[in-house]
Coordinates of C-alpha atoms in Angstrom, one line a residue:
Chain A
M1 CA 122.5 179.2 94.9
P2 CA 125.6 180.6 96.7
L3 CA 125.0 183.9 98.3
N4 CA 127.1 187.0 98.1
I5 CA 126.5 188.8 101.3
I6 CA 127.8 192.3 102.3
V7 CA 127.7 193.3 105.9
A8 CA 128.2 196.9 106.9
A9 CA 129.9 197.2 110.3
K10 CA 131.1 200.1 112.4
Q11 CA 133.8 200.6 115.0
V12 CA 132.3 202.4 118.0
L13 CA 133.2 203.4 121.5
D14 CA 132.4 200.6 123.9
P15 CA 128.8 201.3 125.0
E16 CA 129.3 199.1 128.0
M17 CA 131.9 201.5 129.4
P18 CA 131.2 202.7 133.0
A19 CA 129.2 205.9 133.1
S20 CA 132.1 207.5 134.9
A21 CA 134.4 207.0 131.9
F22 CA 131.9 208.7 129.5
K23 CA 133.0 212.3 129.1
V24 CA 132.1 214.9 126.5
D25 CA 134.4 217.6 125.3
R26 CA 131.6 220.1 124.6
D27 CA 133.9 222.7 122.8
A28 CA 135.2 220.0 120.4
K29 CA 131.7 218.4 120.2
K30 CA 133.3 215.1 120.7
I31 CA 133.2 212.2 123.2
M32 CA 136.6 212.0 124.9
P33 CA 138.2 208.5 124.1
P34 CA 138.1 206.7 127.4
Q35 CA 141.5 205.7 128.8
G36 CA 142.2 202.0 128.6
I37 CA 138.8 201.0 127.1
P38 CA 139.3 199.9 123.5
P39 CA 136.6 200.5 120.9
V40 CA 134.3 197.6 119.8
V41 CA 132.5 196.5 116.7
N42 CA 128.9 197.9 117.0
G43 CA 126.9 195.2 118.8
F44 CA 124.0 195.1 116.2
D45 CA 126.6 194.8 113.5
E46 CA 128.0 191.7 115.2
N47 CA 124.4 190.4 115.0
A48 CA 124.5 191.2 111.3
V49 CA 127.8 189.3 110.8
E50 CA 126.2 186.3 112.7
A51 CA 123.2 186.5 110.4
A52 CA 125.4 186.5 107.3
L53 CA 127.5 183.5 108.6
Q54 CA 124.4 181.5 109.3
L55 CA 123.1 182.1 105.8
R56 CA 126.5 181.1 104.3
E57 CA 126.4 177.9 106.3
I58 CA 123.1 177.0 104.6
H59 CA 123.6 178.4 101.1
E60 CA 127.4 178.7 100.8
G61 CA 128.8 181.8 99.2
K62 CA 130.8 184.7 100.5
V63 CA 130.6 187.2 103.4
T64 CA 132.3 190.5 102.8
V65 CA 132.4 193.0 105.6
L66 CA 132.5 196.7 104.8
T67 CA 133.5 199.3 107.3
M68 CA 134.1 203.1 107.0
G69 CA 136.2 205.4 109.1
A70 CA 139.1 207.8 109.3
E71 CA 141.2 205.4 111.4
F72 CA 140.7 201.9 112.9
A73 CA 141.9 199.8 115.7
L74 CA 142.8 196.9 113.4
D75 CA 142.6 194.2 116.0
V76 CA 139.1 195.3 116.9
I77 CA 137.7 195.8 113.4
K78 CA 139.1 192.4 112.3
K79 CA 136.8 190.6 114.7
P80 CA 134.2 189.8 111.9
L81 CA 137.1 188.0 110.1
S82 CA 137.9 186.0 113.2
M83 CA 134.2 185.1 113.5
G84 CA 134.5 183.6 110.0
A85 CA 133.8 186.4 107.4
D86 CA 135.7 185.9 104.1
E87 CA 136.8 189.4 103.4
L88 CA 137.2 192.8 105.1
I89 CA 137.1 196.0 103.2
L90 CA 138.2 199.2 105.0
L91 CA 136.9 202.4 103.6
Q92 CA 139.6 204.5 105.1
D93 CA 140.2 208.2 104.4
P94 CA 140.8 211.3 106.5
A95 CA 137.5 212.6 105.0
F96 CA 135.6 209.6 106.3
I97 CA 134.9 211.1 109.7
N98 CA 132.3 209.7 112.2
T99 CA 129.4 212.1 111.7
P100 CA 125.7 212.0 112.5
D101 CA 125.2 213.1 108.8
S102 CA 123.9 209.8 107.6
F103 CA 123.5 211.1 104.1
F104 CA 127.3 211.3 103.8
T105 CA 127.9 207.9 105.4
A106 CA 125.2 206.2 103.1
T107 CA 126.7 207.9 100.0
V108 CA 130.2 206.5 100.7
L109 CA 128.9 203.0 101.6
A110 CA 126.6 202.9 98.6
A111 CA 129.6 203.8 96.3
A112 CA 131.6 201.0 97.9
I113 CA 128.8 198.5 97.4
K114 CA 128.6 199.5 93.7
K115 CA 132.3 199.0 93.4
I116 CA 132.0 195.5 94.9
G117 CA 129.4 195.0 92.2
E118 CA 128.1 191.5 92.9
Y119 CA 125.8 191.0 95.9
D120 CA 122.5 189.3 96.8
L121 CA 122.0 190.6 100.3
I122 CA 123.3 193.6 102.3
I123 CA 122.9 193.1 106.1
C124 CA 123.3 195.9 108.6
G125 CA 122.8 196.3 112.3
R126 CA 119.6 198.1 113.2
Q127 CA 121.5 201.2 114.4
A128 CA 125.0 202.2 115.6
S129 CA 125.4 202.6 119.3
D130 CA 127.1 206.0 118.9
W131 CA 124.7 208.3 116.9
D132 CA 121.7 205.9 117.2
S133 CA 120.4 207.3 113.8
S134 CA 119.2 203.9 112.4
Q135 CA 119.0 205.2 108.9
V136 CA 122.3 204.5 107.0
S137 CA 120.9 201.1 105.9
L138 CA 117.7 202.8 104.6
G139 CA 119.9 205.3 102.7
I140 CA 121.9 202.6 101.1
A141 CA 118.7 200.9 99.9
E142 CA 117.3 204.1 98.5
M143 CA 120.5 205.1 96.8
L144 CA 120.9 201.6 95.2
G145 CA 117.2 201.3 94.5
L146 CA 116.8 198.1 96.6
P147 CA 114.0 196.8 98.8
V148 CA 114.7 197.1 102.5
I149 CA 113.4 195.2 105.5
T150 CA 114.3 196.4 109.0
L151 CA 114.6 195.0 112.5
G152 CA 115.0 191.4 111.5
R153 CA 115.2 188.6 114.1
K154 CA 115.3 185.7 111.6
I155 CA 116.3 185.7 107.9
E156 CA 115.5 183.0 105.3
V157 CA 116.5 183.0 101.6
G158 CA 115.0 181.0 98.8
D159 CA 113.7 181.3 95.3
G160 CA 115.5 184.6 94.8
K161 CA 113.6 186.0 97.7
V162 CA 114.4 187.0 101.3
L163 CA 111.9 186.4 104.1
V164 CA 112.5 188.4 107.3
Q165 CA 110.8 188.1 110.7
R166 CA 110.6 191.7 111.9
V167 CA 110.5 192.6 115.6
L168 CA 107.3 194.3 116.7
T169 CA 106.5 195.5 120.2
D170 CA 104.0 192.7 120.8
G171 CA 105.3 190.0 118.5
Y172 CA 106.6 189.8 114.9
E173 CA 105.7 190.1 111.3
V174 CA 107.1 188.4 108.2
M175 CA 108.0 190.5 105.2
E176 CA 109.2 189.3 101.9
A177 CA 111.3 191.0 99.2
S178 CA 113.2 190.0 96.0
L179 CA 116.9 189.8 96.0
P180 CA 119.1 191.8 96.0
A181 CA 117.8 193.5 99.2
V182 CA 118.9 195.3 102.3
V183 CA 118.0 193.8 105.7
T184 CA 118.8 195.2 109.2
V185 CA 119.0 192.9 112.2
S186 CA 118.3 193.5 115.9
N187 CA 119.6 191.9 119.0
E188 CA 116.6 189.5 119.0
F189 CA 118.5 187.7 116.2
G190 CA 120.5 186.0 118.9
E191 CA 124.0 186.2 120.3
P192 CA 126.8 186.5 117.8
R193 CA 129.3 183.7 117.9
Y194 CA 132.6 184.0 119.7
P195 CA 135.7 183.8 117.5
T196 CA 137.4 180.4 117.7
L197 CA 141.1 180.1 118.1
R198 CA 141.3 178.9 114.5
G199 CA 139.3 181.8 113.4
I200 CA 141.5 184.2 115.2
M201 CA 144.6 182.6 113.6
Q202 CA 143.1 182.8 110.2
A203 CA 142.1 186.4 110.7
T204 CA 145.7 187.4 111.7
R205 CA 146.9 186.2 108.3
K206 CA 144.1 187.9 106.3
M207 CA 144.9 191.5 105.4
P208 CA 141.9 193.8 104.8
T209 CA 141.5 195.6 101.5
T210 CA 141.7 199.3 101.8
W211 CA 139.8 201.8 99.6
T212 CA 140.2 205.5 99.9
S213 CA 137.8 208.2 98.7
A214 CA 139.8 208.4 95.4
D215 CA 139.5 204.6 94.9
L216 CA 135.7 204.9 95.2
G217 CA 135.6 207.9 93.0
V218 CA 132.9 209.3 95.3
E219 CA 132.0 212.9 95.4
I220 CA 131.6 214.2 98.9
P221 CA 128.0 215.5 99.1
A222 CA 127.0 218.8 100.7
P223 CA 126.5 218.5 104.4
Q224 CA 122.9 217.7 105.4
L225 CA 123.1 217.4 109.2
E226 CA 125.4 219.4 111.3
L227 CA 126.3 218.7 114.9
S228 CA 125.9 222.0 116.8
D229 CA 126.1 221.0 120.4
L230 CA 126.9 217.8 122.3
F231 CA 126.5 217.5 126.1
V232 CA 125.7 215.2 129.0
P233 CA 122.2 215.9 130.4
E234 CA 122.1 217.1 134.0
R235 CA 120.7 214.7 136.5
D236 CA 118.9 216.5 139.3
R237 CA 117.3 213.7 141.2
Q238 CA 118.5 213.1 144.7
C239 CA 118.2 209.4 145.7
E240 CA 117.0 208.8 149.2
Y241 CA 118.5 205.5 150.3
I242 CA 116.3 203.4 152.6
E243 CA 117.9 202.4 155.8
G244 CA 117.3 199.4 158.1
S245 CA 119.0 197.2 160.6
D246 CA 119.4 194.4 158.0
E247 CA 118.4 193.9 154.4
A248 CA 114.9 192.4 155.4
A249 CA 114.3 195.6 157.4
I250 CA 115.3 197.7 154.3
G251 CA 112.8 195.8 152.3
R252 CA 110.0 196.4 154.8
N253 CA 111.0 200.1 155.1
L254 CA 111.0 200.5 151.4
A255 CA 107.4 199.3 151.2
L256 CA 106.4 201.7 154.0
K257 CA 108.2 204.5 152.3
L258 CA 106.3 203.9 149.0
R259 CA 103.0 204.1 150.9
E260 CA 104.1 207.2 152.7
A261 CA 105.0 208.8 149.4
K262 CA 101.6 207.7 148.0
L263 CA 103.3 205.8 145.2
I264 CA 101.3 202.6 146.1
Chain B
M1 CA 105.9 230.1 101.0
P2 CA 106.9 226.5 101.6
P3 CA 104.7 225.1 104.4
V4 CA 105.6 223.0 107.4
L5 CA 104.3 219.5 107.0
I6 CA 103.5 216.9 109.6
I7 CA 102.7 213.3 108.6
G8 CA 100.2 212.1 111.1
E9 CA 98.8 208.6 111.5
V10 CA 95.3 207.1 111.3
T11 CA 94.1 204.4 113.6
P12 CA 92.3 201.3 112.2
D13 CA 89.1 203.0 113.2
G14 CA 89.8 206.0 111.1
D15 CA 90.6 208.4 114.0
A16 CA 93.7 210.5 114.2
A17 CA 96.3 208.6 116.2
S18 CA 97.7 210.5 119.3
I19 CA 101.0 211.1 117.5
T20 CA 99.2 213.4 115.1
G21 CA 98.3 215.9 117.8
E22 CA 101.8 215.7 119.3
L23 CA 103.4 216.5 115.9
I24 CA 101.0 219.5 115.4
A25 CA 102.0 220.8 118.8
A26 CA 105.7 220.4 117.9
A27 CA 105.2 222.1 114.5
R28 CA 102.9 225.0 115.4
P29 CA 105.8 227.2 116.8
L30 CA 107.9 226.4 113.7
A31 CA 105.2 227.4 111.2
D32 CA 104.4 230.5 113.3
G33 CA 108.1 231.4 113.5
L34 CA 108.5 231.1 109.7
G35 CA 105.2 232.7 109.1
V36 CA 103.9 229.8 106.9
E37 CA 101.0 227.4 106.9
L38 CA 101.0 224.2 109.0
V39 CA 99.8 221.4 106.9
A40 CA 98.9 218.0 108.3
A41 CA 98.8 214.8 106.1
L42 CA 96.9 211.8 107.2
P43 CA 97.8 208.7 105.1
G44 CA 95.4 205.8 105.0
T45 CA 92.6 204.1 103.2
S46 CA 90.0 206.3 104.8
S47 CA 91.3 209.4 106.6
Q48 CA 88.8 212.2 106.1
R49 CA 87.7 212.1 109.7
A50 CA 91.3 212.1 111.0
A51 CA 92.1 215.0 108.7
A52 CA 89.2 217.0 110.1
T53 CA 90.5 216.3 113.6
A54 CA 94.0 217.6 112.6
I55 CA 92.4 221.0 112.0
T56 CA 90.8 221.1 115.4
L57 CA 94.2 220.2 116.9
G58 CA 95.9 223.2 115.3
A59 CA 96.7 222.5 111.6
D60 CA 95.9 225.2 109.1
K61 CA 95.2 222.7 106.3
A62 CA 94.9 218.9 106.2
Y63 CA 95.4 216.4 103.4
A64 CA 93.4 213.2 103.6
V65 CA 96.0 211.1 101.7
E66 CA 94.0 208.1 100.6
D67 CA 95.1 205.0 98.7
P68 CA 94.3 201.3 98.9
F69 CA 98.0 200.6 99.2
L70 CA 98.1 202.6 102.5
D71 CA 96.2 199.9 104.3
D72 CA 98.8 199.0 106.9
P73 CA 101.3 200.7 109.3
S74 CA 104.0 198.4 107.8
A75 CA 103.2 199.2 104.2
F76 CA 106.4 201.2 104.2
D77 CA 107.0 201.3 100.5
A78 CA 103.6 202.8 99.8
H79 CA 103.9 205.3 102.7
V80 CA 107.2 206.5 101.3
A81 CA 105.9 206.9 97.8
A82 CA 102.7 208.7 99.0
A83 CA 104.8 211.1 101.2
Q84 CA 107.1 211.7 98.2
K85 CA 104.1 212.6 96.0
L86 CA 102.7 214.9 98.6
C87 CA 106.0 216.7 99.0
Q88 CA 106.2 217.2 95.2
E89 CA 102.7 218.7 95.4
I90 CA 103.2 221.1 98.3
G91 CA 107.0 221.6 98.5
P92 CA 107.5 221.8 102.3
S93 CA 110.6 223.2 104.0
I94 CA 110.1 221.0 107.1
V95 CA 108.5 217.5 107.4
L96 CA 107.8 216.0 110.8
F97 CA 107.0 212.3 111.4
G98 CA 106.5 210.4 114.6
R99 CA 109.2 208.0 115.7
T100 CA 106.7 205.2 115.4
I101 CA 106.6 201.8 113.6
T102 CA 105.8 203.6 110.4
G103 CA 107.8 206.8 110.9
R104 CA 111.1 205.1 111.8
D105 CA 111.2 203.4 108.4
V106 CA 109.4 205.9 106.2
A107 CA 110.9 209.3 107.3
P108 CA 114.5 208.4 106.5
R109 CA 113.6 206.9 103.2
L110 CA 111.6 209.9 102.2
A111 CA 114.6 212.1 103.3
F112 CA 117.0 210.2 101.1
R113 CA 114.7 210.5 98.2
L114 CA 114.6 214.2 98.8
G115 CA 118.5 214.3 98.8
T116 CA 119.0 214.6 102.5
C117 CA 118.8 212.5 105.7
A118 CA 116.5 212.6 108.7
A119 CA 117.2 213.8 112.2
N120 CA 115.7 210.8 114.1
D121 CA 114.1 210.2 117.4
C122 CA 114.1 213.9 118.4
V123 CA 112.8 215.1 121.7
E124 CA 112.7 218.8 120.9
V125 CA 112.6 220.9 117.7
K126 CA 113.2 224.6 117.2
L127 CA 114.2 227.2 114.7
D128 CA 117.8 228.6 115.0
S129 CA 118.4 232.3 114.5
D130 CA 119.0 231.7 110.8
Q131 CA 115.6 230.0 110.5
R132 CA 117.3 226.5 110.1
L133 CA 115.6 223.7 111.9
A134 CA 117.5 222.4 114.9
A135 CA 116.6 219.2 116.7
L136 CA 117.6 217.7 120.0
R137 CA 118.3 214.0 120.0
P138 CA 119.6 211.5 122.6
V139 CA 122.8 209.9 121.3
F140 CA 125.2 207.3 122.6
G141 CA 122.3 205.3 124.0
G142 CA 121.0 208.3 125.9
S143 CA 124.3 209.1 127.6
A144 CA 124.5 212.4 125.8
L145 CA 122.2 214.8 124.0
A146 CA 123.0 216.4 120.6
W147 CA 121.6 219.4 118.8
V148 CA 121.7 218.8 115.1
R149 CA 121.0 221.4 112.4
C150 CA 119.2 220.4 109.2
L151 CA 121.2 222.0 106.3
G152 CA 119.3 220.4 103.4
D153 CA 116.6 222.1 101.2
V154 CA 114.1 220.3 103.3
A155 CA 114.4 219.2 107.0
V156 CA 113.0 215.8 107.8
V157 CA 112.6 214.9 111.5
T158 CA 111.1 212.0 113.5
V159 CA 109.8 213.1 116.9
R160 CA 109.7 210.7 119.8
A161 CA 106.2 209.8 120.9
K162 CA 105.0 211.7 124.0
A163 CA 107.8 214.3 123.6
Y164 CA 105.1 216.9 123.0
E165 CA 101.6 217.3 124.5
P166 CA 98.9 217.8 121.9
L167 CA 97.3 221.2 121.9
E168 CA 93.7 221.4 123.3
A169 CA 91.3 220.5 120.6
D170 CA 89.2 223.4 119.4
A171 CA 86.1 222.3 117.4
T172 CA 85.6 225.9 116.1
R173 CA 88.9 226.1 114.3
K174 CA 88.5 226.5 110.6
G175 CA 90.8 224.9 108.0
E176 CA 90.6 223.3 104.6
V177 CA 90.5 219.5 104.3
V178 CA 91.9 218.5 100.9
N179 CA 91.5 215.0 99.4
F180 CA 94.7 213.8 97.9
S181 CA 95.1 210.6 96.0
P182 CA 98.7 209.7 95.4
G183 CA 97.6 207.0 92.8
L184 CA 100.1 204.4 93.9
G185 CA 100.8 201.5 91.6
R186 CA 102.1 198.1 92.3
D187 CA 105.5 199.3 91.2
A188 CA 105.8 201.4 94.3
V189 CA 105.8 198.3 96.5
K190 CA 109.0 196.2 96.7
S191 CA 108.4 194.3 100.0
R192 CA 105.3 192.4 101.0
L193 CA 103.8 191.7 104.4
V194 CA 103.3 187.9 104.6
E195 CA 101.9 187.5 108.1
R196 CA 101.8 189.1 111.6
V197 CA 102.0 187.1 114.8
K198 CA 101.1 188.4 118.2
E199 CA 103.4 186.9 120.8
D200 CA 102.7 189.1 123.8
Q201 CA 101.3 186.7 126.3
T202 CA 100.6 189.3 129.0
Q203 CA 97.1 189.1 130.1
G204 CA 95.3 192.4 130.3
L205 CA 97.5 195.3 131.2
R206 CA 100.0 196.4 128.5
L207 CA 103.4 197.4 129.7
E208 CA 103.2 200.8 128.0
D209 CA 99.8 201.6 129.7
A210 CA 100.7 200.4 133.2
R211 CA 100.9 203.0 135.9
I212 CA 103.2 200.8 137.9
V213 CA 106.0 198.8 136.2
V214 CA 108.2 196.3 138.0
S215 CA 111.4 195.6 136.0
G216 CA 114.1 193.0 136.5
G217 CA 117.6 192.8 135.1
R218 CA 120.9 190.9 135.0
G219 CA 121.2 191.1 138.8
L220 CA 118.4 188.6 139.2
G221 CA 120.6 185.9 137.8
G222 CA 118.0 183.8 136.1
P223 CA 114.4 183.4 135.0
D224 CA 113.0 182.1 138.4
P225 CA 113.2 185.3 140.4
F226 CA 110.8 187.0 138.0
V227 CA 108.0 185.2 139.8
H228 CA 108.6 187.7 142.7
L229 CA 108.3 190.6 140.3
E230 CA 105.1 189.1 138.9
E231 CA 103.8 188.9 142.5
I232 CA 104.6 192.5 143.2
A233 CA 103.0 193.6 139.9
K234 CA 99.9 191.6 140.7
L235 CA 99.7 193.1 144.2
L236 CA 100.1 196.7 142.9
G237 CA 98.1 196.3 139.7
G238 CA 101.1 196.8 137.5
A239 CA 103.0 195.1 134.7
V240 CA 106.4 193.4 134.5
G241 CA 109.2 194.6 132.4
A242 CA 112.9 193.7 131.9
S243 CA 116.2 194.9 130.8
R244 CA 117.7 193.9 127.5
A245 CA 120.2 191.6 129.3
A246 CA 117.4 189.6 130.9
C247 CA 115.6 189.3 127.5
D248 CA 118.7 188.4 125.6
A249 CA 119.5 185.7 128.1
G250 CA 116.1 184.2 127.4
W251 CA 114.8 184.6 131.0
V252 CA 111.7 186.5 129.8
P253 CA 110.2 187.2 126.4
A254 CA 111.7 190.0 124.3
T255 CA 108.3 191.7 124.4
L256 CA 109.0 192.7 128.0
Q257 CA 112.2 194.7 127.0
V258 CA 112.3 198.3 128.3
G259 CA 115.0 200.5 126.8
L260 CA 116.4 202.2 123.8
T261 CA 115.6 199.3 121.5
G262 CA 112.6 198.0 123.5
K263 CA 109.6 199.7 124.9
T264 CA 109.4 203.2 126.3
V265 CA 107.4 203.4 129.5
T266 CA 106.4 206.4 131.5
P267 CA 104.6 205.0 134.6
D268 CA 104.0 206.8 137.9
L269 CA 106.2 204.2 139.6
Y270 CA 109.1 202.3 137.9
L271 CA 110.4 199.8 140.4
T272 CA 113.7 198.0 139.3
V273 CA 115.3 195.0 140.8
G274 CA 118.9 194.0 139.8
I275 CA 119.1 196.7 137.0
S276 CA 122.3 198.7 137.0
G277 CA 120.8 201.5 134.8
A278 CA 122.9 201.6 131.7
S279 CA 121.9 204.5 129.6
Q280 CA 120.4 202.2 127.0
H281 CA 118.0 201.0 129.6
M282 CA 117.3 204.5 131.0
A283 CA 116.4 205.6 127.5
G284 CA 113.2 203.6 127.9
C285 CA 112.2 204.5 131.4
A286 CA 113.8 207.8 132.4
A287 CA 110.6 209.7 131.8
S288 CA 108.9 207.7 134.6
K289 CA 107.5 209.9 137.3
N290 CA 109.2 208.0 140.1
I291 CA 112.0 205.4 139.8
V292 CA 112.6 203.2 142.8
S293 CA 115.5 200.7 142.7
I294 CA 116.7 197.7 144.5
N295 CA 120.3 196.8 143.6
K296 CA 123.3 195.5 145.4
D297 CA 125.8 198.1 144.1
G298 CA 125.0 201.4 145.7
D299 CA 127.1 203.3 143.1
A300 CA 125.1 201.9 140.2
N301 CA 123.9 204.4 137.7
I302 CA 120.2 203.6 138.4
F303 CA 120.5 205.4 141.7
K304 CA 121.4 208.6 139.9
E305 CA 117.8 208.6 138.5
A306 CA 116.0 207.0 141.4
R307 CA 113.9 208.8 144.0
F308 CA 114.2 205.9 146.5
G309 CA 117.0 203.3 146.6
A310 CA 117.4 200.1 148.6
V311 CA 121.0 198.8 148.5
G312 CA 121.4 195.1 149.1
D313 CA 120.8 191.6 148.0
W314 CA 117.4 191.2 146.4
K315 CA 117.2 187.7 147.9
N316 CA 117.0 189.3 151.4
I317 CA 115.1 192.5 150.5
L318 CA 112.3 191.2 148.3
P319 CA 110.6 188.7 150.6
A320 CA 110.3 191.2 153.4
F321 CA 109.3 193.9 150.9
I322 CA 106.5 191.7 149.5
E323 CA 105.3 190.7 152.9
Q324 CA 105.0 194.3 153.9
L325 CA 103.3 195.1 150.6
Q326 CA 100.7 192.4 151.2
E327 CA 99.9 193.9 154.6
L328 CA 99.6 197.4 153.1
V329 CA 97.3 196.6 150.2
K330 CA 95.1 194.2 152.2

């Protein structure tokens, strides 16, 4: 049975940016866009794209990537297409701001998924690396009345069911649900593939579909979570650097220092 | 008056799990500030004893929420349905969950059913001057902190484990324990647990319980150098951890991962080797009492959090360090 898979992906600030480039404009309650460091597709969402592509390799079907925002860096957000996804739908509207209010985000995404209409599986990253809320996927499931299994590291589909290995702190557990279902994946799923040259060429030719708020006919819900302050925590620790005539001496002195400080 | 509700957790032995006391400690000032009752709910198959404990830990009233479907921490569908029924019964203005295996799935789903969303993984909660609930959460992988205000009819929050110390238990405290049966049916359950597999091969000491943790990262360059870390851990009676980079590369099992998406550790000594200290990693270890780091880049972020730092190549530092340790602990 061919699978219709929808992947929700988000464009985020590069979480690997050097700490010195991470600056907050506290008055505007925003992260200042770092100079010369382009945004990226959220890492866990790339894991989700990878999961969808692997399932398509087994079952055939279609992988549609859905993303929401006020504006996009098109060359960044097209990465799932160059990895091999079939279609990219941009939910783009000045109203679609990046907010920690997951109720808003889930409402818009659920409306878009309803508009797509046909789907067997919705795969999301476990959380976005900006707000780290890890709940939009759960909201989509609740709003669409679907089963949801989180923190997947392996996904199998068969007999109208999905089997997911969930990451636990000391191992894993397998959960099962009927399709259609929502599944979130974690980095334990494995590295997402690199786009091939052919994939990149194909992606350049593919134009994303764009849906606005009006296209979705979605009513913007009353705000549920409001950001009232955003700041970088103070670090007050003073590191004492261990000295020594060479690196071996530094090693010995470190051990002696730990004993002196009664840490060992 | 709508009460403040905490959803505690029950251990397999029927005791109140530690998160229960932590949630009561977080919620007590909220209930007092609003002048309302603090209600604790203990969902499980047999939770009378845990409910009684919740009273001694500071709850005004405790619901033993019992149902055969609430037989597992991962029975998320049943836990959501039970919490929803309890909310219908008592109409809380604030609901606190722990950011635990159960809470991270259940709290947001309950919130969405109640027409709102949750404030997740919060390290502090308070009432704003307008009596709205405000919660402090690490965001951007811990690089920043955000205060968010809950504007819905009900505020749903997950509180990070160990963010609050439980109040001292007082066996003389009085409070009503109510039996509440949500009467769940099979229709409440959409996903089924098939099996659970324990993979953690660590013998004895759990990473989360260790007072000394020795963690390695990308800078180690491969799986082999972890034998040195194991040796140090063995000498000091500690456990070995790793950064996500080392786990993703397959050098060590994923169960050793410390960080935002891995384990949170709070040892007395957190010794890192070849870890640069990205905020995603620090999110899992920043509450350690002492961080000590060996790294070749003296400007690495880890040294901003470290008490002691050794700058240099671990290949030269570690052998001498271990030799000296052996002498010290002899």
